Amino acid sequence: MSLDRYDPAAIELKWYRYWLDRNLFAPAMGSGQEPFCIVIPPPNVTGSLHMGHAWDNTVQDILIRWARMEGKNALWIPGTDHAGIATQWMVEKLLRERGTTKEAIGREAFLKRTWEFKEESHGTIVGQLKRLGVSTDWSRERFTLDEGLSRAVRRVFVTLYRQGLIYRDLRMVNWSPGLLSAISDLEVEHRDVDGHLWHFRYPLADGSGHVVVATTRPETMLGDTAVAVHPDDARYRALVGKTVRLPLVGREIPIVADAYVDPKFGSGAVKITPGHDPNDFELGKRHGLPVITVMNEDASLNDEVPPPYRGLDRFEARKRVVADLKAAGLLEKVEPHKHALGYCQRSGQVVEPRVSTQWFVRIKPLAEKAVAAVEDGRIRMVPDYQKKVFFEWMNNIQDWCISRQLWWGHRIPVWYCDACGAVIVSETDVSACTQCGGGSLRMDEDVLDTWFSSGLWPFSTMGWPEDTEDLRTFYPTAVLVTGYDILFFWVARMAMLGLWFMGREPFHEVLLHGLLRDQYGEKMSKTKGNGLDPLEMIDRYGADALRFTLAAGTVPGRDMSLPEASIEGNRNFINKVWNATRFVLGHVERLRSAERPQPVAALESVKPGRFERWILARLYQVAEEVRGYLEQRRLNEACRVLYGFVWHEFCDWYVEITKPALMGELGPDAQQAALATLHHVLGEALKLLHPVMPFVSEELWHALPGHGGEARADSIMIQPYPRGEHLAALQRKAGAWGRELDSTVREAQQIIDVIQTVRTVRGESGVKPRQKIDVTLLTGDPALRRAVESEQPMVVTLGGIGRLDFVASFSEREGYGHGVGNGFEAFLALAGQIDVDAERQRIGREVEKTEARIRQLSGKLENPAFRDKAPPAVVAKSREELSALQSQLAKLNESLTQLPAS
RNA sequence: GGGCGGUUAGCUCAGCUGGCAGAGCGGCGGCUUUACAAGCCGUAGGUCGCAGGUUCAAUCCCUGCACCGCCCACCA
């Protein structure tokens, strides 16, 4: 099998089908393996996925694929969310574009249309997830409006109702005039706006003067039912108990005293509108004031106001009221005033506080359990500091308004009997009144907040309230991965409802990531139009490149900037891996088809050389590092380590080093060892990379034949993830060569240092790359000398060296380029080619650096406190480094003095 | 008004329990080296926001300040 140029589009679909055909995403039920389950944060069926979803799902897929390779019983449950408000909003918009409304077509037709919309979005979303490569078990896919999940919703509602934790009440709620529905506190966005503070005169009813009130909302004065002052406010004490004549309306309303009023703010007298302000509503209750609602549901003024204002929008009415009061000489002054205003998250309209009958969850008892679970570590938060944010909210939690005046969602399972007034709360549909037997029942028109059903997701998806094998096996789930922006909306609700109904936390860990930003650090959003489309990026660079980029930017809790150039760069990395495989494959094929065919030997049956042992040692060090980082969820570090190892150690060094051996220049043993090692390390690296880049790793895994030259039968998905102990096992099989791994690694790095030193001097001296140069290596370290000597062919090739000599002393330095490394000096025979000035400058820079470091170190070492108090190892290390630097400095200075005068 | 996070190379960002400041991109110089120009070799560039403190030692821990961002919040 040979490989063409890397073309992601040509391989990705193929392997996704392969995984599906072999049912590799399904868990191994009954296997007894440790369960590891993730439930997907169900995307809204409002269209298509954005890059944030790609990020979230990439992280989950990495964790699931890794767990699977670690031998766990891995299950990732996919699904989607009906997203009540968001979806209804989209469909209503579509209807408007076609010149109709939901009211015109009716509830039934509207729901039918919305289901169609849902199907379409769902198809798009599933297609996108598959392109991304997610290994979800599609046979377990769920939707929040499924029959099973709807049963779970009803069970929860009825249970909480019977426990006295759900109640219906007439209260002041956040009303969205855009949605014509109540919304929860969380769905209100507060924004600071530049408004005004209007001061109006309210004439006293007895004609003895007036009271000045200050307000930011003049239009609500039409619903005023009192004026309030602070009981201790001397300015107004005499007025308490009197009445004012409400301008424009004519109503006579009392002046009351209440400690709520801040005497220092505004005029110290407040107009009270119990129908349109939560504080006024509370104050009104204390003083038995009437509540007058002066607005319709769409925030236009209703018939409770004088005729001229009826039907006006609230902002129109505001202008009108101000103008009219001014005309009447009752406007005392207007001040600019900055204050926070609540906006409906979905419709963007300013939220109107409104008195209405709604359903609420008394959430505190549930919250206490969730707080306890996080406090005692049953739920771990990554990053840890998010706990503080969580507690802050949970400890100040308010009752949750769960009814929505929408059509798309779970209908509230409550029926009202017109005959006897009974309120029937039932899990199953009710056709006759349970009280009076009458048949004229009305089901509650409202639906539940969409988060009510998604709050059940970790167990409703597993079949609750049935007692299922999935629940027994996979609840609690291992980890929940999502953005910190829905910590309260969703994570907190799941924690509360899961603990309440299942008696156990829904997940052991919450892994929170941040928001996506563009190359300028700006938040990616549709409205800004600066978002990258995941599908477009996949088309352009491949899913693997996108996934690697997202993973490499994943620091728990942190936002990520995602410039397109970074995806391109990582595509290049994949291309590198691709070409490394091509290289190895080329030699495998060449040797197999040679006169005496040689398949790739098993690693334990070859005699690995120094660099074989070095790269193997590094491979397994890296494997351990990567596993450690994955455990800590530091995906960025895992990716960085893999990238550096594969590119800069394996490709840049090891592959180059093997070339003479592969060509047979070093004998058959070396050839076998090099090929076996390349084969092995590449295969293991592909496994390490697989969770991050599943498609290309699978492709290359299959391209790389087994030891007998046979094609790979099994998916890389189910190979064991490399571990350090695999090296130990290898060493046992191979005999003793593993014992000197540490010194081998050190020597290998020294040899690399020699080559780099030679290259640096060559480069700085302007020696042409093709020109061989004679090098004399001066070293007093016999081990180093032996190592370099035994690797001479490779050193000579990679250093572009003609003759390589070793000496213990070297005095005739004129005409040589000079480089210093740790434990050696290299002299390049550059006679006539040395740019003396450049050389002097280069060495001068080295001298300065070395001297600076020496000053730093010797300062430290001269300090008795350091010698006494620092750990001995640190002191010894400093000593060692200092003496190495001192001898290096001496060498540099010597070569400086020997440079000919320019 | 409360709370949380950030400030590190030209840009975007890493940097685990304190012990030599890193990557990618970009810059500069040089390469048609038989896996790869989506490449190779070399290289420049940083008082780690400011001021104190703890420590033998601070980018890292503590305090204060300055900006930037986010979350929560019923002062009209």
mmCIF file with all atom_site columns, C-alpha atoms (C1' of nucleotides) in Angstrom, chain A residues 5-6 214-215 260-262 265 270 279 388 488 519 558 561 571-572 575-576 579-580 582-583 634 636-637 647-648 651-652 655-656 659 756 759-760 764 768 770 853 863 865-866 869-871 881, chain B residues 2-7 11-16 19-25 29-45 55-57 69-76:
data_model
loop_
_atom_site.group_PDB
_atom_site.id
_atom_site.type_symbol
_atom_site.label_atom_id
_atom_site.label_alt_id
_atom_site.label_comp_id
_atom_site.label_asym_id
_atom_site.label_entity_id
_atom_site.label_seq_id
_atom_site.pdbx_PDB_ins_code
_atom_site.Cartn_x
_atom_site.Cartn_y
_atom_site.Cartn_z
_atom_site.occupancy
_atom_site.B_iso_or_equiv
_atom_site.pdbx_formal_charge
_atom_site.auth_seq_id
_atom_site.auth_comp_id
_atom_site.auth_asym_id
_atom_site.auth_atom_id
_atom_site.pdbx_PDB_model_num
ATOM 1  C CA    . ARG A 1 5   ? -0.446  13.328 -0.757 1.00 0.00 ? 5   ARG A CA    1
ATOM 2  C CA    . TYR A 1 6   ? -2.394  13.979 2.482  1.00 0.00 ? 6   TYR A CA    1
ATOM 3  C CA    . ALA A 1 214 ? -37.863 60.933 40.906 1.00 0.00 ? 214 ALA A CA    1
ATOM 4  C CA    . THR A 1 215 ? -38.213 58.134 38.404 1.00 0.00 ? 215 THR A CA    1
ATOM 5  C CA    . TYR A 1 260 ? -37.183 50.745 51.843 1.00 0.00 ? 260 TYR A CA    1
ATOM 6  C CA    . VAL A 1 261 ? -36.889 54.314 50.619 1.00 0.00 ? 261 VAL A CA    1
ATOM 7  C CA    . ASP A 1 262 ? -33.386 55.729 50.478 1.00 0.00 ? 262 ASP A CA    1
ATOM 8  C CA    . PHE A 1 265 ? -31.428 59.106 46.444 1.00 0.00 ? 265 PHE A CA    1
ATOM 9  C CA    . VAL A 1 270 ? -40.636 57.524 45.492 1.00 0.00 ? 270 VAL A CA    1
ATOM 10 C CA    . ASN A 1 279 ? -39.808 46.589 44.925 1.00 0.00 ? 279 ASN A CA    1
ATOM 11 C CA    . LYS A 1 388 ? -16.531 29.671 44.089 1.00 0.00 ? 388 LYS A CA    1
ATOM 12 C CA    . PHE A 1 488 ? -26.015 27.979 36.265 1.00 0.00 ? 488 PHE A CA    1
ATOM 13 C CA    . GLN A 1 519 ? -7.499  36.193 15.964 1.00 0.00 ? 519 GLN A CA    1
ATOM 14 C CA    . ARG A 1 558 ? -9.970  29.561 29.689 1.00 0.00 ? 558 ARG A CA    1
ATOM 15 C CA    . SER A 1 561 ? -8.512  32.403 20.368 1.00 0.00 ? 561 SER A CA    1
ATOM 16 C CA    . ARG A 1 571 ? -2.827  20.618 9.303  1.00 0.00 ? 571 ARG A CA    1
ATOM 17 C CA    . ASN A 1 572 ? 0.850   20.909 8.439  1.00 0.00 ? 572 ASN A CA    1
ATOM 18 C CA    . ASN A 1 575 ? 0.970   16.328 6.954  1.00 0.00 ? 575 ASN A CA    1
ATOM 19 C CA    . LYS A 1 576 ? 4.267   15.772 8.706  1.00 0.00 ? 576 LYS A CA    1
ATOM 20 C CA    . ASN A 1 579 ? 4.913   11.957 5.307  1.00 0.00 ? 579 ASN A CA    1
ATOM 21 C CA    . ALA A 1 580 ? 6.814   10.275 8.103  1.00 0.00 ? 580 ALA A CA    1
ATOM 22 C CA    . ARG A 1 582 ? 5.228   7.459  3.819  1.00 0.00 ? 582 ARG A CA    1
ATOM 23 C CA    . PHE A 1 583 ? 8.907   7.425  4.568  1.00 0.00 ? 583 PHE A CA    1
ATOM 24 C CA    . ARG A 1 634 ? -4.719  19.736 30.334 1.00 0.00 ? 634 ARG A CA    1
ATOM 25 C CA    . ASN A 1 636 ? -3.125  21.787 25.598 1.00 0.00 ? 636 ASN A CA    1
ATOM 26 C CA    . GLU A 1 637 ? -0.096  20.286 27.287 1.00 0.00 ? 637 GLU A CA    1
ATOM 27 C CA    . TRP A 1 647 ? 7.932   16.547 14.827 1.00 0.00 ? 647 TRP A CA    1
ATOM 28 C CA    . HIS A 1 648 ? 11.098  17.658 16.527 1.00 0.00 ? 648 HIS A CA    1
ATOM 29 C CA    . CYS A 1 651 ? 10.953  13.362 12.443 1.00 0.00 ? 651 CYS A CA    1
ATOM 30 C CA    . ASP A 1 652 ? 13.729  15.927 12.755 1.00 0.00 ? 652 ASP A CA    1
ATOM 31 C CA    . VAL A 1 655 ? 14.119  9.661  10.994 1.00 0.00 ? 655 VAL A CA    1
ATOM 32 C CA    . GLU A 1 656 ? 17.187  11.518 9.720  1.00 0.00 ? 656 GLU A CA    1
ATOM 33 C CA    . LYS A 1 659 ? 18.819  7.005  6.850  1.00 0.00 ? 659 LYS A CA    1
ATOM 34 C CA    . GLN A 1 756 ? 23.879  21.318 16.385 1.00 0.00 ? 756 GLN A CA    1
ATOM 35 C CA    . ARG A 1 759 ? 25.631  23.375 12.253 1.00 0.00 ? 759 ARG A CA    1
ATOM 36 C CA    . THR A 1 760 ? 25.481  26.644 14.131 1.00 0.00 ? 760 THR A CA    1
ATOM 37 C CA    . GLU A 1 764 ? 27.033  31.653 11.068 1.00 0.00 ? 764 GLU A CA    1
ATOM 38 C CA    . LYS A 1 768 ? 27.246  26.307 1.890  1.00 0.00 ? 768 LYS A CA    1
ATOM 39 C CA    . ARG A 1 770 ? 26.510  20.995 0.473  1.00 0.00 ? 770 ARG A CA    1
ATOM 40 C CA    . ARG A 1 853 ? 24.729  33.572 33.987 1.00 0.00 ? 853 ARG A CA    1
ATOM 41 C CA    . ASN A 1 863 ? 25.319  33.606 49.663 1.00 0.00 ? 863 ASN A CA    1
ATOM 42 C CA    . ALA A 1 865 ? 21.903  31.518 53.315 1.00 0.00 ? 865 ALA A CA    1
ATOM 43 C CA    . PHE A 1 866 ? 21.439  29.841 49.969 1.00 0.00 ? 866 PHE A CA    1
ATOM 44 C CA    . LYS A 1 869 ? 18.779  26.636 53.341 1.00 0.00 ? 869 LYS A CA    1
ATOM 45 C CA    . ALA A 1 870 ? 18.279  25.538 49.759 1.00 0.00 ? 870 ALA A CA    1
ATOM 46 C CA    . PRO A 1 871 ? 17.889  21.819 49.181 1.00 0.00 ? 871 PRO A CA    1
ATOM 47 C CA    . GLU A 1 881 ? 26.420  24.356 36.218 1.00 0.00 ? 881 GLU A CA    1
ATOM 48 C "C1'" . G   B 2 2   ? -20.573 42.333 45.156 1.00 0.00 ? 2   G   B "C1'" 1
ATOM 49 C "C1'" . G   B 2 3   ? -17.675 38.295 42.962 1.00 0.00 ? 3   G   B "C1'" 1
ATOM 50 C "C1'" . C   B 2 4   ? -14.367 35.821 39.409 1.00 0.00 ? 4   C   B "C1'" 1
ATOM 51 C "C1'" . G   B 2 5   ? -10.597 35.790 35.807 1.00 0.00 ? 5   G   B "C1'" 1
ATOM 52 C "C1'" . G   B 2 6   ? -6.659  38.166 32.975 1.00 0.00 ? 6   G   B "C1'" 1
ATOM 53 C "C1'" . U   B 2 7   ? -2.072  41.483 32.175 1.00 0.00 ? 7   U   B "C1'" 1
ATOM 54 C "C1'" . C   B 2 11  ? 0.659   38.739 17.210 1.00 0.00 ? 11  C   B "C1'" 1
ATOM 55 C "C1'" . U   B 2 12  ? -2.227  34.635 19.663 1.00 0.00 ? 12  U   B "C1'" 1
ATOM 56 C "C1'" . C   B 2 13  ? -1.167  32.166 23.914 1.00 0.00 ? 13  C   B "C1'" 1
ATOM 57 C "C1'" . A   B 2 14  ? 1.358   28.150 27.257 1.00 0.00 ? 14  A   B "C1'" 1
ATOM 58 C "C1'" . G   B 2 15  ? 4.229   27.836 31.745 1.00 0.00 ? 15  G   B "C1'" 1
ATOM 59 C "C1'" . C   B 2 16  ? 2.151   21.420 37.157 1.00 0.00 ? 16  C   B "C1'" 1
ATOM 60 C "C1'" . G   B 2 19  ? 14.902  26.631 41.672 1.00 0.00 ? 19  G   B "C1'" 1
ATOM 61 C "C1'" . C   B 2 20  ? 18.084  28.665 33.995 1.00 0.00 ? 20  C   B "C1'" 1
ATOM 62 C "C1'" . A   B 2 21  ? 11.390  32.368 30.710 1.00 0.00 ? 21  A   B "C1'" 1
ATOM 63 C "C1'" . G   B 2 22  ? 8.564   28.556 26.225 1.00 0.00 ? 22  G   B "C1'" 1
ATOM 64 C "C1'" . A   B 2 23  ? 5.448   27.260 21.650 1.00 0.00 ? 23  A   B "C1'" 1
ATOM 65 C "C1'" . G   B 2 24  ? 2.949   28.444 17.210 1.00 0.00 ? 24  G   B "C1'" 1
ATOM 66 C "C1'" . C   B 2 25  ? 2.544   32.273 13.804 1.00 0.00 ? 25  C   B "C1'" 1
ATOM 67 C "C1'" . G   B 2 29  ? 19.727  34.689 6.822  1.00 0.00 ? 29  G   B "C1'" 1
ATOM 68 C "C1'" . G   B 2 30  ? 20.542  30.267 4.038  1.00 0.00 ? 30  G   B "C1'" 1
ATOM 69 C "C1'" . C   B 2 31  ? 18.815  25.697 1.381  1.00 0.00 ? 31  C   B "C1'" 1
ATOM 70 C "C1'" . U   B 2 32  ? 15.395  22.024 -5.435 1.00 0.00 ? 32  U   B "C1'" 1
ATOM 71 C "C1'" . U   B 2 33  ? 19.610  17.250 1.190  1.00 0.00 ? 33  U   B "C1'" 1
ATOM 72 C "C1'" . U   B 2 34  ? 16.220  10.777 -2.771 1.00 0.00 ? 34  U   B "C1'" 1
ATOM 73 C "C1'" . A   B 2 35  ? 9.078   11.337 3.457  1.00 0.00 ? 35  A   B "C1'" 1
ATOM 74 C "C1'" . C   B 2 36  ? 7.445   16.213 3.464  1.00 0.00 ? 36  C   B "C1'" 1
ATOM 75 C "C1'" . A   B 2 37  ? 8.308   23.930 0.213  1.00 0.00 ? 37  A   B "C1'" 1
ATOM 76 C "C1'" . A   B 2 38  ? 1.858   21.995 3.948  1.00 0.00 ? 38  A   B "C1'" 1
ATOM 77 C "C1'" . G   B 2 39  ? 9.330   21.268 3.862  1.00 0.00 ? 39  G   B "C1'" 1
ATOM 78 C "C1'" . C   B 2 40  ? 14.770  21.607 5.815  1.00 0.00 ? 40  C   B "C1'" 1
ATOM 79 C "C1'" . C   B 2 41  ? 19.015  24.232 8.509  1.00 0.00 ? 41  C   B "C1'" 1
ATOM 80 C "C1'" . G   B 2 42  ? 20.341  28.403 11.357 1.00 0.00 ? 42  G   B "C1'" 1
ATOM 81 C "C1'" . U   B 2 43  ? 18.973  32.992 13.956 1.00 0.00 ? 43  U   B "C1'" 1
ATOM 82 C "C1'" . A   B 2 44  ? 17.104  37.610 16.378 1.00 0.00 ? 44  A   B "C1'" 1
ATOM 83 C "C1'" . G   B 2 45  ? 13.438  39.102 19.930 1.00 0.00 ? 45  G   B "C1'" 1
ATOM 84 C "C1'" . U   B 2 55  ? 11.532  33.442 51.120 1.00 0.00 ? 55  U   B "C1'" 1
ATOM 85 C "C1'" . C   B 2 56  ? 18.267  31.491 50.489 1.00 0.00 ? 56  C   B "C1'" 1
ATOM 86 C "C1'" . A   B 2 57  ? 15.391  32.093 45.881 1.00 0.00 ? 57  A   B "C1'" 1
ATOM 87 C "C1'" . G   B 2 69  ? -12.799 41.084 30.324 1.00 0.00 ? 69  G   B "C1'" 1
ATOM 88 C "C1'" . C   B 2 70  ? -16.743 38.278 32.397 1.00 0.00 ? 70  C   B "C1'" 1
ATOM 89 C "C1'" . C   B 2 71  ? -20.574 36.862 35.988 1.00 0.00 ? 71  C   B "C1'" 1
ATOM 90 C "C1'" . C   B 2 72  ? -24.095 38.105 39.686 1.00 0.00 ? 72  C   B "C1'" 1
ATOM 91 C "C1'" . A   B 2 73  ? -27.209 42.260 41.669 1.00 0.00 ? 73  A   B "C1'" 1
ATOM 92 C "C1'" . C   B 2 74  ? -34.812 44.960 42.972 1.00 0.00 ? 74  C   B "C1'" 1
ATOM 93 C "C1'" . C   B 2 75  ? -31.913 51.693 44.937 1.00 0.00 ? 75  C   B "C1'" 1
ATOM 94 C "C1'" . A   B 2 76  ? -36.645 54.517 42.216 1.00 0.00 ? 76  A   B "C1'" 1
#
